[in-house]
Structure formats: C-alpha cells, structure tokens
Coordinates of C-alpha atoms and ligand atoms in Angstrom, one line a residue:
M133 CA 0.0 0.0 0.0
P134 CA 1.3 3.5 -0.8
D135 CA 2.0 5.9 2.1
L136 CA -1.1 6.8 4.2
W137 CA 0.7 10.0 5.3
L138 CA 2.3 12.4 2.8
P139 CA 6.1 12.0 3.4
G140 CA 7.3 15.2 5.1
A141 CA 3.8 16.5 6.2
E142 CA 3.3 17.5 9.8
R143 CA 0.9 15.0 11.3
H144 CA -2.1 16.2 13.3
P145 CA -4.3 13.0 13.2
L146 CA -8.0 13.5 13.8
T147 CA -9.4 10.3 15.3
D148 CA -12.9 10.1 13.6
T149 CA -11.6 8.4 10.5
A150 CA -14.1 6.6 8.2
P151 CA -13.7 4.5 5.1
T152 CA -14.2 5.8 1.5
E153 CA -16.3 4.1 -1.1
T154 CA -13.4 2.2 -2.8
Q155 CA -15.4 1.0 -5.8
Y156 CA -15.0 4.4 -7.3
A157 CA -11.9 5.7 -9.0
P158 CA -9.3 7.6 -6.9
R159 CA -9.4 11.4 -6.8
V160 CA -8.3 14.6 -5.3
I161 CA -10.5 17.6 -4.4
W162 CA -8.7 21.0 -4.3
H163 CA -9.6 24.0 -2.1
I164 CA -8.3 27.3 -1.0
T165 CA -8.8 28.3 2.6
W166 CA -10.3 31.7 1.5
D167 CA -9.9 33.1 5.0
R168 CA -10.2 36.8 4.0
N169 CA -11.9 38.8 1.4
A170 CA -9.3 41.1 -0.3
T171 CA -9.3 42.9 -3.6
A172 CA -6.6 43.9 -6.0
T173 CA -6.6 47.5 -4.6
K174 CA -7.0 46.3 -1.0
P175 CA -4.8 43.2 -0.6
A176 CA -4.5 41.5 2.8
D177 CA -1.6 39.5 4.4
L178 CA -1.8 35.7 4.1
V179 CA -3.0 34.0 7.3
P180 CA -0.3 32.2 9.3
F181 CA -0.2 28.4 8.6
D182 CA -0.4 27.6 12.3
N183 CA -3.7 29.4 12.6
L184 CA -5.2 27.0 10.1
V185 CA -3.6 24.0 11.8
R186 CA -5.2 25.1 15.0
Y187 CA -8.5 25.8 13.2
F188 CA -8.7 22.3 11.5
T189 CA -7.9 20.6 14.8
S190 CA -10.5 22.5 16.9
A191 CA -13.4 24.7 15.8
G192 CA -13.0 23.8 12.1
R193 CA -12.5 20.1 12.6
S194 CA -15.9 19.3 11.1
A195 CA -14.6 20.6 7.8
A196 CA -11.0 19.3 8.0
P197 CA -9.3 18.2 4.8
H198 CA -6.5 15.6 4.5
L199 CA -3.9 18.2 3.8
L200 CA -3.2 21.8 4.5
W201 CA -0.7 23.1 1.9
D202 CA 1.2 26.4 1.9
P203 CA 2.1 27.0 -1.8
F204 CA 4.6 29.8 -0.8
T205 CA 6.8 27.7 1.6
G206 CA 5.8 24.1 0.6
R207 CA 4.8 23.4 4.2
T208 CA 2.1 20.7 4.6
A209 CA 0.1 19.4 7.5
Q210 CA -2.1 16.3 7.4
F211 CA -5.2 15.5 9.5
Y212 CA -6.6 12.2 8.0
P213 CA -4.8 9.2 6.6
A214 CA -5.2 8.7 2.8
N215 CA -7.6 5.8 3.3
S216 CA -10.1 7.8 5.3
R217 CA -12.6 10.3 4.1
S218 CA -12.0 13.9 5.2
K219 CA -14.7 16.5 5.6
S220 CA -14.1 19.6 3.5
V221 CA -17.0 19.3 1.1
V222 CA -20.8 19.3 1.8
D223 CA -22.4 15.9 1.6
V224 CA -26.2 16.2 1.6
A225 CA -28.4 13.3 2.5
G226 CA -29.0 11.0 -0.5
G227 CA -27.0 11.1 -3.7
T228 CA -23.3 10.7 -4.0
R229 CA -21.2 10.6 -0.8
T230 CA -19.0 13.5 -1.8
N231 CA -16.4 13.2 0.9
R232 CA -16.1 9.5 0.4
T233 CA -16.2 8.9 -3.4
G234 CA -13.1 6.9 -4.5
R235 CA -10.5 4.4 -3.6
V236 CA -9.0 7.6 -2.1
C237 CA -10.8 10.9 -2.0
L238 CA -8.0 13.2 -0.9
Q239 CA -8.8 16.8 -0.1
V240 CA -6.2 19.6 -0.1
E241 CA -6.8 23.0 1.4
T242 CA -4.4 25.4 -0.2
L243 CA -3.5 28.2 2.2
F244 CA -4.6 31.0 -0.1
F245 CA -7.2 33.7 -0.8
P246 CA -7.4 35.9 -3.9
N247 CA -5.2 39.0 -3.5
C248 CA -3.3 37.8 -0.6
R249 CA -0.1 39.5 0.1
V250 CA 3.2 37.6 0.7
N251 CA 6.5 39.4 1.1
G252 CA 5.1 42.6 -0.4
R253 CA 3.6 40.9 -3.5
T254 CA 0.0 40.3 -4.2
Y255 CA -1.3 37.0 -5.7
A256 CA -4.6 36.7 -7.6
T257 CA -4.7 32.9 -8.0
V258 CA -2.9 29.8 -6.8
R259 CA -1.5 29.6 -10.3
D260 CA 0.5 32.7 -9.7
T261 CA 2.2 31.3 -6.6
P262 CA 5.5 29.4 -6.6
A263 CA 3.4 26.2 -5.8
K264 CA 6.3 25.0 -3.7
G265 CA 5.9 21.3 -2.7
L266 CA 3.3 20.6 -5.3
D267 CA 5.6 18.0 -6.9
K268 CA 5.7 16.1 -3.6
I269 CA 1.9 16.2 -3.2
L270 CA 1.5 14.9 -6.8
A271 CA 4.0 12.2 -6.3
W272 CA 1.9 11.1 -3.4
T273 CA -1.5 11.3 -5.3
R274 CA 0.1 9.4 -8.2
S275 CA 1.2 6.7 -5.8
W276 CA -2.5 6.3 -5.0
K277 CA -3.1 6.0 -8.7
V278 CA -5.0 9.3 -9.1
P279 CA -4.7 10.3 -12.7
D280 CA -3.2 13.7 -13.4
T281 CA -6.3 14.8 -15.3
W282 CA -9.1 17.2 -14.5
P283 CA -12.2 15.3 -15.6
M284 CA -14.3 18.5 -15.5
G285 CA -11.6 20.6 -17.0
A286 CA -9.0 22.8 -15.2
P287 CA -10.8 24.8 -12.6
T288 CA -11.8 28.4 -13.1
W289 CA -13.7 30.7 -10.8
S290 CA -17.0 29.6 -12.1
A291 CA -18.5 26.4 -10.9
K292 CA -19.1 23.4 -13.2
R293 CA -20.7 20.3 -11.8
N294 CA -21.7 16.9 -13.2
E295 CA -22.6 14.1 -11.0
H296 CA -22.2 11.5 -13.7
T297 CA -18.6 12.5 -14.4
W298 CA -17.9 12.7 -10.6
R299 CA -19.1 9.1 -10.1
T300 CA -17.4 7.6 -13.1
E301 CA -14.0 9.4 -13.4
G302 CA -11.0 9.6 -11.2
G303 CA -8.6 12.5 -11.3
H304 CA -8.4 16.0 -9.9
Y305 CA -11.5 18.1 -9.1
G306 CA -11.9 21.6 -7.8
H307 CA -14.4 22.2 -4.9
S308 CA -16.2 24.1 -7.7
Q309 CA -16.7 20.8 -9.5
V310 CA -18.1 18.6 -6.7
P311 CA -21.8 17.8 -6.8
E312 CA -24.0 19.0 -4.0
N313 CA -21.6 21.9 -3.3
T314 CA -21.9 25.6 -4.0
H315 CA -18.3 26.9 -3.4
T316 CA -16.3 28.2 -6.3
D317 CA -12.8 27.5 -5.1
P318 CA -9.9 26.9 -5.8
G319 CA -9.9 29.0 -8.9
P320 CA -7.0 28.6 -11.5
M321 CA -4.4 26.1 -10.3
P322 CA -0.8 25.6 -11.5
K323 CA 0.0 23.3 -14.3
W324 CA 0.9 20.0 -12.8
P325 CA 4.7 19.4 -12.7
T326 CA 5.7 16.4 -14.7
S327 CA 6.5 13.2 -12.9
T328 CA 10.1 13.1 -11.6
T329 CA 10.1 9.3 -11.5
A330 CA 13.3 8.3 -13.4
P331 CA 12.5 6.3 -16.6
K332 CA 13.2 2.6 -16.3
P333 CA 16.7 1.8 -17.4
G334 CA 16.8 0.0 -20.7
P335 CA 18.6 -3.3 -21.3
P336 CA 22.4 -3.2 -21.2
P337 CA 23.9 -3.2 -24.7
F338 CA 24.7 -6.6 -26.2
P339 CA 28.4 -7.1 -25.7
G340 CA 28.9 -9.3 -28.8
R341 CA 28.9 -13.0 -29.3
D342 CA 32.6 -13.2 -28.6
A343 CA 32.0 -12.3 -24.9
F344 CA 30.5 -15.8 -24.3
G345 CA 31.9 -19.3 -24.6
P346 CA 34.5 -21.6 -23.0
G347 CA 37.6 -19.8 -21.7
R348 CA 35.9 -16.4 -21.5
T349 CA 35.8 -14.4 -18.3
N350 CA 34.1 -11.0 -18.1
A351 CA 31.3 -8.9 -16.5
S352 CA 28.8 -9.7 -19.3
I353 CA 28.9 -13.4 -18.3
L354 CA 28.0 -12.5 -14.8
L355 CA 25.3 -10.1 -15.9
L356 CA 23.8 -12.8 -18.2
G357 CA 23.9 -15.3 -15.3
Q358 CA 22.3 -12.9 -12.9
Q359 CA 19.5 -12.1 -15.3
L360 CA 18.9 -15.8 -16.0
V361 CA 18.5 -16.3 -12.2
R362 CA 16.1 -13.4 -12.0
R363 CA 14.1 -14.8 -14.9
G364 CA 14.0 -18.3 -13.3
Y365 CA 16.4 -20.1 -15.7
S366 CA 19.0 -21.2 -13.1
K367 CA 18.5 -24.9 -12.5
H368 CA 21.9 -25.8 -13.9
Y369 CA 23.9 -23.5 -11.5
V370 CA 25.4 -25.3 -8.6
V371 CA 26.9 -22.3 -6.9
G372 CA 25.4 -19.5 -8.9
P373 CA 26.6 -17.3 -11.8
S374 CA 30.1 -16.0 -12.0
R375 CA 32.3 -14.0 -14.4
T376 CA 33.7 -17.2 -15.9
W377 CA 31.8 -19.0 -18.6
G378 CA 30.7 -22.6 -17.7
E379 CA 28.5 -25.3 -19.0
A380 CA 25.8 -24.3 -16.6
D381 CA 25.6 -20.8 -18.3
R382 CA 25.2 -22.5 -21.6
R383 CA 22.5 -24.9 -20.4
N384 CA 20.5 -22.2 -18.6
T385 CA 20.7 -20.0 -21.6
A386 CA 19.5 -22.9 -23.8
D387 CA 16.6 -23.4 -21.5
F388 CA 15.7 -19.8 -21.9
Q389 CA 16.1 -19.9 -25.7
R390 CA 13.8 -23.0 -25.9
A391 CA 11.3 -21.2 -23.8
Q392 CA 11.1 -18.6 -26.6
G393 CA 10.1 -21.4 -28.9
W394 CA 13.4 -21.5 -30.6
S395 CA 15.3 -24.6 -31.6
G396 CA 18.5 -25.8 -33.4
S397 CA 21.3 -23.2 -33.5
D398 CA 18.9 -20.6 -32.1
A399 CA 18.8 -22.6 -28.9
D400 CA 22.5 -23.7 -28.7
G401 CA 23.0 -21.9 -25.3
Y402 CA 25.2 -19.1 -26.7
P403 CA 23.5 -15.8 -26.5
G404 CA 23.0 -13.6 -29.5
P405 CA 21.4 -10.1 -29.7
Q406 CA 17.9 -11.6 -29.8
T407 CA 18.5 -13.7 -26.7
W408 CA 20.0 -10.7 -24.9
S409 CA 17.2 -8.4 -25.8
R410 CA 14.4 -10.9 -24.8
L411 CA 16.2 -11.7 -21.6
F412 CA 16.5 -8.1 -20.5
N413 CA 13.3 -6.7 -21.9
N414 CA 10.9 -8.1 -19.4
Ligands
LIG578 ZN1 -13.5 24.5 -0.7

C-alpha cells in the first residue's frame, strides 16, 4: 500500500476516520482556505499556517481536509490518513457521498485567498504562486493512482458540476466541480509538474557473441547469469553465476532460448542479440 501519510507532512491526526467508497476511481479535491476577502486594490496578508492547523484541529475540525498546503513555503500538515474520508465538502443526504467517493478521496486545502499579500507581493490565483511542494503532493497522489487529469476541465472561478462525471471518473476536481456543493474555489491552479520518476533503465547493450563461450571471463557473463537467475532459468547452476563461462551458463541460456520457442542453433545456449534483448526486456 502507498503511504497513508504524505512524506514530510506534519501530522495532526483526527481520530474520527471513516472509510471511503473504494469501488469508485481515486481522486483529489482542491480547495483554497479563502480566509479573508481582499481585492486587488485592498490586498491582505496571508493568514499564518499555524492558525489554520489550530482551526482544523479545533473549531473547524468538522470541515477538516486531508492536507493543508502552503504554496509559498511548501509546508504541509495532514489531518486524516489517505484511506479515510475527510470533511471539507458538503455531503447532503442521499445522492453521492461527496467526501467518500473513490479508492481515495484526498482533499487539499491550499493556504490562499485571492489578492493575498506575501513578502510585499499580491497574488490573484494559486496559479501565480511558486506552488512550492506541489511536486511532492502529486508524487503522493500518483502513488495512490490518481490520474493527473481534471475530468471537469482545469478549474476556473466559475462552478461546473456533473454528478455522472464525478461518479465515473478519477482525477483532480476543484471544490467548484463537486456535486451538492456551492463553493467556487480553488480558482485557477498551477500546471501539474511532470513526474520526476526516473524512466526505467533500458537493457544493457549486447556485448557481442565473442563475450561468451569456453575460456571467457568478463562482466557480461556475470550479468547474463544474474539475469537468468532473475528470470527463473537457473537450475543448472550449482553455486550461482560467475564471471567465468561454464557449461551451466550454456545450459541455462539454452533453456531460456527453448522457452522462446526457438530450436537448433537458435537454442544452442550461446546468447546472440535476440536472446540478450528478450532476456533483459521483461
Ligand atoms: Zn473549498
């Protein structure tokens, strides 16, 4: 199971956890805390992070999200584990269980309101912020198999709701896109950073037929043997693969070649480029 708690988030567990409806696709609901009403001509200072932590663990606990996220510093706090519902959207009796829809239904309160002022600069939308730490949050939501998509489109300040889409599609939703709700947050959000997961390394290059055979000793023979073991073709090894070619290497390789449906000289136990590529590409 992926991490129940976002790595690096401060933990403030609320004890009234409850399961989600796991038959639905995994999703995230985005919010802004919208603590103050400011305007472009009358901006207001961003509210301190700790005030919100205090709020969501006391007076505001009935509306607590999974995560509180400060897009200016990257600081995060978490109130519910990923496999519990949280409580930041309205769920009216009957209809869809808005706080519970999904294998996970992760809710993020972004510490933000339009025209908040941070270090002397005013920000109109979350999209304008440095979105610090967003990559870490998305790595976590991806680990829970939440697709990077916005099924209702990227959020704007106007609401757009569709219960059918909500029920049938996983991905990211704004509060403005959740059925049974009236709020219009979070407004425009940053573009998702691309996944930082390193691409899987490709197979090692084929070292040439000359690398293998009686009398040869090199790293490629060991690599071949280790991969044969990994793939389950190791019954002829007595002690295991080594850098020096032996009859066991030839026999194990031949077993692998025959398992490809090859015969004759194609299954003589000496690896060629085809054998090498099949062996490492799986
Ligand atoms: Zn909201």
